[in-house]
Tab-separated table of C-alpha atoms in Angstrom:
chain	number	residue	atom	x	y	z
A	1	UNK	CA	-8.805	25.338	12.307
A	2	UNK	CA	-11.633	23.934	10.819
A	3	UNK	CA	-9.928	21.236	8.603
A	4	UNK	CA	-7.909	17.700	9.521
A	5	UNK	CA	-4.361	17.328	8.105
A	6	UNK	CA	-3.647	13.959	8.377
A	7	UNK	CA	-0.716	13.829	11.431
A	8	UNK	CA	1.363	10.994	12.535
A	9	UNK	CA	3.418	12.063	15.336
A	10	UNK	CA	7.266	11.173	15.610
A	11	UNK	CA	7.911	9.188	18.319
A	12	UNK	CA	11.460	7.850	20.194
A	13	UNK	CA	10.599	4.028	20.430
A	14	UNK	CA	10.467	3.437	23.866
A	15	UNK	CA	13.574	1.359	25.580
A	16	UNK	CA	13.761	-2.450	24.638
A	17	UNK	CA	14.419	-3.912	27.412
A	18	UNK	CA	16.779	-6.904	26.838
A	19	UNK	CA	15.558	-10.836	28.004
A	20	UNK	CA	17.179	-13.948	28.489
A	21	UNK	CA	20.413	-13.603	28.735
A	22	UNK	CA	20.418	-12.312	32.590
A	23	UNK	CA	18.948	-15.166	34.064
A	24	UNK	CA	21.456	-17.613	33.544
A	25	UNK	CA	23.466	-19.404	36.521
A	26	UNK	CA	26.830	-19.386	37.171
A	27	UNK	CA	28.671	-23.089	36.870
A	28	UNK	CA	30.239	-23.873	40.938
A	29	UNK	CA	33.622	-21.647	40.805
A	30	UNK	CA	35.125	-24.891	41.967
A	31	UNK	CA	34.204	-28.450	42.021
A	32	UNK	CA	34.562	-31.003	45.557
A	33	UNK	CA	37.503	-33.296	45.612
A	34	UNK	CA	37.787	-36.596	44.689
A	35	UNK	CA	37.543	-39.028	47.499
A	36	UNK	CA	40.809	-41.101	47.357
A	37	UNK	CA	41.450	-44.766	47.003
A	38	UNK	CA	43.814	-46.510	48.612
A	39	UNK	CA	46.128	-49.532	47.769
A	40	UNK	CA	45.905	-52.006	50.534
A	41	UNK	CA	42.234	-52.813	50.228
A	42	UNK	CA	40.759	-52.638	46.470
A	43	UNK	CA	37.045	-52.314	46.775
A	44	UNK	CA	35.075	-51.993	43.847
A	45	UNK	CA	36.144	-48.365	42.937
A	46	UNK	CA	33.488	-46.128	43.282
A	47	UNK	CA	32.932	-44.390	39.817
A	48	UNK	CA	34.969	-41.785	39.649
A	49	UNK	CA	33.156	-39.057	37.730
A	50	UNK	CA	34.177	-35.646	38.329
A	51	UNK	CA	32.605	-33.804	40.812
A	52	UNK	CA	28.659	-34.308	41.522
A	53	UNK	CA	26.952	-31.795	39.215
A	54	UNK	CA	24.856	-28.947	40.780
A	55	UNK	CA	21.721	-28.892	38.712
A	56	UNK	CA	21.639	-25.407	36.855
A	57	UNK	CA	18.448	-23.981	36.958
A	58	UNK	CA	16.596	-24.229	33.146
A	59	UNK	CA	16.584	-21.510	31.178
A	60	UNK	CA	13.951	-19.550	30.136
A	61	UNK	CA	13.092	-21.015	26.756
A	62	UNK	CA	13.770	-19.086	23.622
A	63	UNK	CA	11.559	-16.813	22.029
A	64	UNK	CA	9.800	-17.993	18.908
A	65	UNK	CA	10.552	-15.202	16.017
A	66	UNK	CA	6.755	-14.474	15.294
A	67	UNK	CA	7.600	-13.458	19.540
A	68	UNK	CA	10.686	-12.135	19.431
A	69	UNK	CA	9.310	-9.879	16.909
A	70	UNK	CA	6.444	-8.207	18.924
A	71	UNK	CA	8.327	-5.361	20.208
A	72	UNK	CA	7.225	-3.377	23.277
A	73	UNK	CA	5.133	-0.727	22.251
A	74	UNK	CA	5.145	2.534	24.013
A	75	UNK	CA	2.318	2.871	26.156
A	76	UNK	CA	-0.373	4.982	25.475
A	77	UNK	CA	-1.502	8.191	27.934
A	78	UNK	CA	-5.226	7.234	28.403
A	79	UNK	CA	-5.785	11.136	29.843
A	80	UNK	CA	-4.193	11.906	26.317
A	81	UNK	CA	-6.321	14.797	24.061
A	82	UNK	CA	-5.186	15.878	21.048
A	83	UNK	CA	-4.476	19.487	19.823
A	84	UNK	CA	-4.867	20.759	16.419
A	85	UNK	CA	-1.497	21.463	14.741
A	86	UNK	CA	0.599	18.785	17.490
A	87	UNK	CA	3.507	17.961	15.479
A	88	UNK	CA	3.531	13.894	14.100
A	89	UNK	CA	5.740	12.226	11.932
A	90	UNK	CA	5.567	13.754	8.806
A	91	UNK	CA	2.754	16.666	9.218
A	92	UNK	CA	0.813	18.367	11.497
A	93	UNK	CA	-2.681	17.264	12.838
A	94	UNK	CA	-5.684	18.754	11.975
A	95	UNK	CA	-8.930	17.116	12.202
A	96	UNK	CA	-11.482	16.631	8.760
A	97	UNK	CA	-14.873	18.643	9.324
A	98	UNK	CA	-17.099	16.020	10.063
A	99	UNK	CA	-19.329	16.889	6.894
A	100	UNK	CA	-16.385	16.399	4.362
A	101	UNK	CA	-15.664	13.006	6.166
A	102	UNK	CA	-19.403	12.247	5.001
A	103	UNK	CA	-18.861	13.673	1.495
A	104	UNK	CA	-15.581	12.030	0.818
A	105	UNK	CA	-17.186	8.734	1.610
A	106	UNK	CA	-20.391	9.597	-0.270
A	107	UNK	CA	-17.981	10.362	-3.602
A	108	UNK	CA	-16.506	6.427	-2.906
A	109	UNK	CA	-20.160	5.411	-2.896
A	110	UNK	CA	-18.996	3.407	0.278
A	111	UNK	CA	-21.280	0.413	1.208
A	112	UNK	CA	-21.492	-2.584	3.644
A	113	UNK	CA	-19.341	-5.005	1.166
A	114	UNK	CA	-16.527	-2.312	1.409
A	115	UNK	CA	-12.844	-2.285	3.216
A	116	UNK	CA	-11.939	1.328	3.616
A	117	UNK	CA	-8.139	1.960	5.121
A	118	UNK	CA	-7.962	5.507	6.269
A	119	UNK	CA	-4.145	6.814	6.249
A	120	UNK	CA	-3.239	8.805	9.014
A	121	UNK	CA	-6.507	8.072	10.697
A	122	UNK	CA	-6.004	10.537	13.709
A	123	UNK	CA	-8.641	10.586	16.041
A	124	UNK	CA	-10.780	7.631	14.068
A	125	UNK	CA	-13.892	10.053	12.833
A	126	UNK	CA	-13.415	8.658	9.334
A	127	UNK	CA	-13.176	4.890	9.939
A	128	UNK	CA	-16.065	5.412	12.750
A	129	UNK	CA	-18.069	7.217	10.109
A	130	UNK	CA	-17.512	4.004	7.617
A	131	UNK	CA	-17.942	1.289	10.010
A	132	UNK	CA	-21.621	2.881	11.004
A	133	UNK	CA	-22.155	2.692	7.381
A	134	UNK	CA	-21.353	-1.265	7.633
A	135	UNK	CA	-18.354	-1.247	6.176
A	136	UNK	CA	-14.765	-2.751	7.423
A	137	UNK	CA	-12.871	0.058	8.265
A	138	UNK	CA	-9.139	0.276	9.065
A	139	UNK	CA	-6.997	3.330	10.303
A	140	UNK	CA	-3.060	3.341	10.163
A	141	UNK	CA	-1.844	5.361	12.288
A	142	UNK	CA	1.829	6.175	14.031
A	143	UNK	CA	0.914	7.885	17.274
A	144	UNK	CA	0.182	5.210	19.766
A	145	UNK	CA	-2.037	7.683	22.055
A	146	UNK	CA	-4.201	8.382	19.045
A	147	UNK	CA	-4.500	5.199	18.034
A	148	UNK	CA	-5.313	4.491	22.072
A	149	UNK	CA	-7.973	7.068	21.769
A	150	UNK	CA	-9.317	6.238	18.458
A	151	UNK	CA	-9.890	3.227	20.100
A	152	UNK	CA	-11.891	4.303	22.881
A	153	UNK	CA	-14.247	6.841	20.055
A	154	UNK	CA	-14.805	3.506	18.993
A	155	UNK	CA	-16.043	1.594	21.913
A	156	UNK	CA	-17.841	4.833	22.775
A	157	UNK	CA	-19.577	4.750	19.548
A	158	UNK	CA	-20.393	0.985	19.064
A	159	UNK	CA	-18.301	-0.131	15.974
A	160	UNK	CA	-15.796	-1.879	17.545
A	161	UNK	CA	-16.655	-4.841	15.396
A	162	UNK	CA	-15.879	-2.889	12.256
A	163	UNK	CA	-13.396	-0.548	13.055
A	164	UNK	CA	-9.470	-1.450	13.691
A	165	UNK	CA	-6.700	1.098	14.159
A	166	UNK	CA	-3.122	-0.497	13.689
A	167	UNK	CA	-0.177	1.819	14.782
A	168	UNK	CA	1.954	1.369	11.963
A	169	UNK	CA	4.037	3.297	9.392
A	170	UNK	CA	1.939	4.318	6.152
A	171	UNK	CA	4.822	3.503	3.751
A	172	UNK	CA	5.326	0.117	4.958
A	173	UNK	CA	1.487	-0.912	5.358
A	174	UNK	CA	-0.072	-3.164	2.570
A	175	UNK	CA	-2.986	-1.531	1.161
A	176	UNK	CA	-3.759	-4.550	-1.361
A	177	UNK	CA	-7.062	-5.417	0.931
A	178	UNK	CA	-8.460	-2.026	0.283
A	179	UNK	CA	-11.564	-0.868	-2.077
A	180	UNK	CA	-11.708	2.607	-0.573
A	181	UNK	CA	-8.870	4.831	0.514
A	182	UNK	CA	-9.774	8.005	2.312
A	183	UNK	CA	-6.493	10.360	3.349
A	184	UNK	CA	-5.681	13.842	4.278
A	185	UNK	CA	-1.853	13.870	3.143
A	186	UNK	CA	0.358	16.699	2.294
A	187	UNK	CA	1.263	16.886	-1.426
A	188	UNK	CA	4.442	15.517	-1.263
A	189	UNK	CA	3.500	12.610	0.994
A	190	UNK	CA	0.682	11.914	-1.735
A	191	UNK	CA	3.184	11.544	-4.615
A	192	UNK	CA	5.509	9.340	-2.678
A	193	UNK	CA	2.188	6.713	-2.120
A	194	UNK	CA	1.189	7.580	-5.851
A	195	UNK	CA	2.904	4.473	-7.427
A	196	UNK	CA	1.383	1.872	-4.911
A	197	UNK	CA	-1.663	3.235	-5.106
A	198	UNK	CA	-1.852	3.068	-8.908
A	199	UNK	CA	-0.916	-0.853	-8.479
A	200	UNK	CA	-4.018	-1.286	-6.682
A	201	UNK	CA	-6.563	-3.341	-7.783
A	202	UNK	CA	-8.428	-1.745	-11.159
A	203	UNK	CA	-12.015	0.246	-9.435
A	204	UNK	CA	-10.085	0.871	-6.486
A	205	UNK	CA	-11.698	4.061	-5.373
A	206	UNK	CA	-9.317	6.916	-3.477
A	207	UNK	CA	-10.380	10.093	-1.577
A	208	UNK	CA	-8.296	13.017	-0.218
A	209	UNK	CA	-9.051	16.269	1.649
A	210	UNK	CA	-8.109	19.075	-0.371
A	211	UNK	CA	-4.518	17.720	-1.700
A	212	UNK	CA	-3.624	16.178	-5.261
A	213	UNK	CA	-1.655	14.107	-6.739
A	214	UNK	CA	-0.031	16.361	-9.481
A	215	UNK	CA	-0.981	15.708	-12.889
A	216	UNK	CA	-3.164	12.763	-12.343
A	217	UNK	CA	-5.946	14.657	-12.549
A	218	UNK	CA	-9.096	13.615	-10.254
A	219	UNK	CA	-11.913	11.877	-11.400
A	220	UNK	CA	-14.299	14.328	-9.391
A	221	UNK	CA	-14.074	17.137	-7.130
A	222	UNK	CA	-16.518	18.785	-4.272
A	223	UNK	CA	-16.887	21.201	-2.319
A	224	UNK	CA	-18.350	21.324	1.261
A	225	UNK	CA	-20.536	24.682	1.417
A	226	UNK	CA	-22.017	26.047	4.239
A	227	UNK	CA	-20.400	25.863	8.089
A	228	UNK	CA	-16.942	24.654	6.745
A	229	UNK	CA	-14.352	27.168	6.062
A	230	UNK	CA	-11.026	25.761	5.590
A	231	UNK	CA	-10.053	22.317	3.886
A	232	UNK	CA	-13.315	21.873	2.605
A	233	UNK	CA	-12.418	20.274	-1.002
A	234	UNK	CA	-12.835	16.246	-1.501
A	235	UNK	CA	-11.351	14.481	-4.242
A	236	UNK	CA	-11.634	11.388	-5.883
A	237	UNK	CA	-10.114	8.815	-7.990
A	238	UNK	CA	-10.886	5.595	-9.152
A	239	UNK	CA	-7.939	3.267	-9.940
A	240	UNK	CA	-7.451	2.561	-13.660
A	241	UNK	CA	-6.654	-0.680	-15.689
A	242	UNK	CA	-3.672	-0.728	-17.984
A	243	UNK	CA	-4.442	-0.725	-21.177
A	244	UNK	CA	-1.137	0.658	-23.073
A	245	UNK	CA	-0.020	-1.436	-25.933
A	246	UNK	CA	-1.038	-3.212	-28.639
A	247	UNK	CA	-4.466	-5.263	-28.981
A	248	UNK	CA	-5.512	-7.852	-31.630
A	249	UNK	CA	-9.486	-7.449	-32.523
A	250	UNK	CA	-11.543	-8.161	-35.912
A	251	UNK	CA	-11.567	-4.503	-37.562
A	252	UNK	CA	-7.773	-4.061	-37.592
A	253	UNK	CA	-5.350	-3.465	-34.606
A	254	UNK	CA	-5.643	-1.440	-31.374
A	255	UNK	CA	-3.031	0.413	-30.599
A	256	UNK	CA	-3.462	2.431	-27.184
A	257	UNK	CA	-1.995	4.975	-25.090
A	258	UNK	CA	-2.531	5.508	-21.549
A	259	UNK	CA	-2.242	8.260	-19.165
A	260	UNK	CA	-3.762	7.540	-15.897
A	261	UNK	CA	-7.161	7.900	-16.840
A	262	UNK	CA	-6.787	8.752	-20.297
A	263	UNK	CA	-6.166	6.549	-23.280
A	264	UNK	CA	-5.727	7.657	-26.736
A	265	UNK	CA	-4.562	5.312	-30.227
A	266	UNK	CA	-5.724	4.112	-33.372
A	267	UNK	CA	-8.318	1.267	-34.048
A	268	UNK	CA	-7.007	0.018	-37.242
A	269	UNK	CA	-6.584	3.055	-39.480
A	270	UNK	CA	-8.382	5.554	-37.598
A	271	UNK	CA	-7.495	8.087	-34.870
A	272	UNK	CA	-9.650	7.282	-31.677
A	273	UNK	CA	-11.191	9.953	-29.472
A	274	UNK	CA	-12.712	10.708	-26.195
A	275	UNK	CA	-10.852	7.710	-24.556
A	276	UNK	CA	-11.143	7.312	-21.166
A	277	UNK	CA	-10.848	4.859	-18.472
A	278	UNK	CA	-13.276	3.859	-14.600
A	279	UNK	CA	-11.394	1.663	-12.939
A	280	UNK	CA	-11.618	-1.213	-15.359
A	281	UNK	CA	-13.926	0.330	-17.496
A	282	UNK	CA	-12.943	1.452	-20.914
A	283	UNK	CA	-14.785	3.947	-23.607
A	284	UNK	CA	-13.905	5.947	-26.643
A	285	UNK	CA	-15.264	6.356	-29.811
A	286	UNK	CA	-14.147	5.731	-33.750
A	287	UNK	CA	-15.012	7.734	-36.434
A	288	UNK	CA	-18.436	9.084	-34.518
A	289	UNK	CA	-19.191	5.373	-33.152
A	290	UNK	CA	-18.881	4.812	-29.293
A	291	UNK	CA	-16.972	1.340	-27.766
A	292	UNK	CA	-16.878	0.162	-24.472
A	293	UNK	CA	-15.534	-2.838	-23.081
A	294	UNK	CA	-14.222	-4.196	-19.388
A	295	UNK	CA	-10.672	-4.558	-18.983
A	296	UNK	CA	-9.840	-8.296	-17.345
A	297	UNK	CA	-5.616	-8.571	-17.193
A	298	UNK	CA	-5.031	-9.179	-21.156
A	299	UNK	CA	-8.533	-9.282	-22.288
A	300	UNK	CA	-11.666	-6.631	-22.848
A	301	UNK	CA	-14.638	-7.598	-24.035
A	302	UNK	CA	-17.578	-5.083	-24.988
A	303	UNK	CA	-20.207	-3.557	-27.531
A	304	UNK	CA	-19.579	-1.377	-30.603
A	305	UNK	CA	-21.348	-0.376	-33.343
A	306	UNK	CA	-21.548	-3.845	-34.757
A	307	UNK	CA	-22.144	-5.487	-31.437
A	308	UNK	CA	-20.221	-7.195	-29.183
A	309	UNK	CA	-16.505	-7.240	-29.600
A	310	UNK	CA	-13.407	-9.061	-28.036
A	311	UNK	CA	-9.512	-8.013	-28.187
A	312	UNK	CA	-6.549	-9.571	-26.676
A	313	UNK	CA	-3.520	-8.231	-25.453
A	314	UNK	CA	-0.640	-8.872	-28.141
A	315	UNK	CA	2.426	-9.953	-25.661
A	316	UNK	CA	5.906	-8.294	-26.751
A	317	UNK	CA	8.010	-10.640	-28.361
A	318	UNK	CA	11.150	-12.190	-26.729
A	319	UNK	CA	14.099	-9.671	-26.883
A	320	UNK	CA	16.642	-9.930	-30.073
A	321	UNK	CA	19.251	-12.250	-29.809
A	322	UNK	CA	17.105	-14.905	-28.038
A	323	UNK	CA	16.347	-18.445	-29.190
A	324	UNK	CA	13.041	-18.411	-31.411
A	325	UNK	CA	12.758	-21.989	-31.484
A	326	UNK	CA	13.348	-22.861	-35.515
A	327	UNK	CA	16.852	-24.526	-34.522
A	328	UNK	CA	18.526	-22.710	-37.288
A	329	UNK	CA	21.977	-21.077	-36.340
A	330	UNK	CA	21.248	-17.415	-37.287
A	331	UNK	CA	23.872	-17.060	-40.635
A	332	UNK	CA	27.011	-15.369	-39.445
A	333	UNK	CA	27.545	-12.019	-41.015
A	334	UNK	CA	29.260	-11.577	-44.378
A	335	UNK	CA	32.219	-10.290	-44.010
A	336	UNK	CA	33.393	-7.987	-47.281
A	337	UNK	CA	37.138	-8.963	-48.730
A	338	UNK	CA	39.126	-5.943	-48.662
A	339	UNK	CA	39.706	-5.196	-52.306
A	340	UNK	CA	43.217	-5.385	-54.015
A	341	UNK	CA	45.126	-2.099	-54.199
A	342	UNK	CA	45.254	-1.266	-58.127
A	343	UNK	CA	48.197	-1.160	-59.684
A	344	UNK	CA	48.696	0.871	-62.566
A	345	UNK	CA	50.511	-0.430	-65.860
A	346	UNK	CA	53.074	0.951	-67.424
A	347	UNK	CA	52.419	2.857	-70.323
């Protein structure tokens, strides 16, 4: 196989082994007798404490949590090599052609001021292949002997400086540092990362080998020609801003909708088209005239047909029922009288 599916491979945690409670030393099973006094003479009593202590040995002092929390890791095989398809944690193994590694990081437009995190970094080819570019490069990975020999690629190749491997779990790794993502996931394992990785910082830039992420469409797609055969597709996305909601700006409201990548609305009274968001980049156009602005949290600022232009997020209101501030009691509800049963006279 030709192609890399990103593997971590399930592993038993190794025995804890348990410290400081055996070391402790017994108390004496009984203590020496009193000397006794007697009557006839009364010397200053000696002090009669109970029987002379033996001094225990000290214990080993406690473990400080930051410590105690450093579990022993299982050790890694350093005659370990790796076989394509060796079962891992959640998929199989199977290494990324070396020229889609250089594709998928040519589609991030990866750089020296860059930190890449590759998930599921296997044997370390990708982060390698970013740290030589300059960047910071970090692989997660669960399998302790590929992290071990990603490790030694690594020292082999120069980058040690630049390129980290952590053994950890994917799902509970912070990705918040990250400008590039590269991964080689199985569907399914893409759209359980899909909602943390659309929290990520706005320009955020994401590649996978081959796999999507359902109906968030890619922003671009490639194909590897030439000596690779299988797995050959990289995609990309770049993180959007949110935008849905409602935005005050001279010219009459902006209303938008977002999905993903795509927004749609009204500016004022008229029907906007072509919207579409890069990272925190917005553009669509009004009635044949193109806007674009930069999304900052609740602000964009841009240029439109009459120049620059600013809008501002409109915050929702507090919910019903909540004080607005006017110190009026709300009126109670009027309450209609039940009208009198008529009562017919007699003729």
């Amino acid at each position: 196989m030709r192609a890399r599916v990103r593997v971590w491979t399930a592993l038993l945690a190794a025995g804890i082994v348990a410290f400081g409670g055996a070391a402790r030393a017994q108390a004496p099973a009984t203590a020496p007798k009193t000397p006794k006094t007697t009557t006839a003479q009364k010397p200053a009593a000696p002090k009669t404490t109970s029987a002379p202590k033996t001094p225990a040995p000290k214990a080993a002092p406690a473990q400080k949590p930051a410590e105690a929390a450093q579990e022993p890791q299982p050790a890694a095989n350093p005659s370990f090599e790796p076989s394509v398809g060796q079962p891992g944690k959640d998929v199989v193994w199977v290494p990324t052609p070396q020229a889609l590694v250089d594709k998928m990081l040519d589609m991030a437009g990866v750089t020296p001021k860059d930190y890449v995190m590759d998930l599921g970094s296997g044997d370390g080819r990708t982060v390698i292949t970013a740290a030589k570019r300059g960047a910071t490069a970090v692989g997660i990975e669960y399998n302790p002997d590929m992290v071990a020999l990603s490790q030694r690629n690594a020292v082999t190749e120069g980058v040690t400086a630049r390129a980290t491997f952590r053994k950890a779990d994917l799902f509970q790794t912070d990705f918040s540092k990250a400008t590039v993502i590269t991964m080689f996931l199985l569907p399914s394992i893409n759209m359980q990362l899909r909602p943390k990785l659309l929290d990520l910082r706005p320009g955020t830039r994401i590649v996978s080998n081959s796999f999507t992420m359902e109906d968030w469409e890619p922003d671009q797609r490639e194909t590897v020609e030439g000596d690779c055969v299988n797995w050959c597709t990289a995609l990309l996305w770049i993180v959007p801003a949110k935008v849905a909601g409602n935005w005050s700006v001279s010219g009459g409201p902006l209303r938008l909708t977002q999905e993903f990548q795509q927004a749609s609305g009204s500016l004022g009274s008229q029907p906007i088209a072509d919207g579409r968001l890069r990272g925190d980049q917005l553009s669509f156009t009004v009635g044949g005239s193109k806007y674009e602005a930069r999304v900052v949290g609740n602000t964009m600022t841009g240029t439109g047909p009459n120049g620059a232009w600013k809008a501002t997020k409109i915050v929702p209101a507090p919910a019903a029922g909540r004080a607005t501030g006017s110190g009026a009691k709300p009126a109670a509800p009027a309450t209609a009288k039940p009208a009198a049963p008529a009562t017919a006279k007699p003729k």
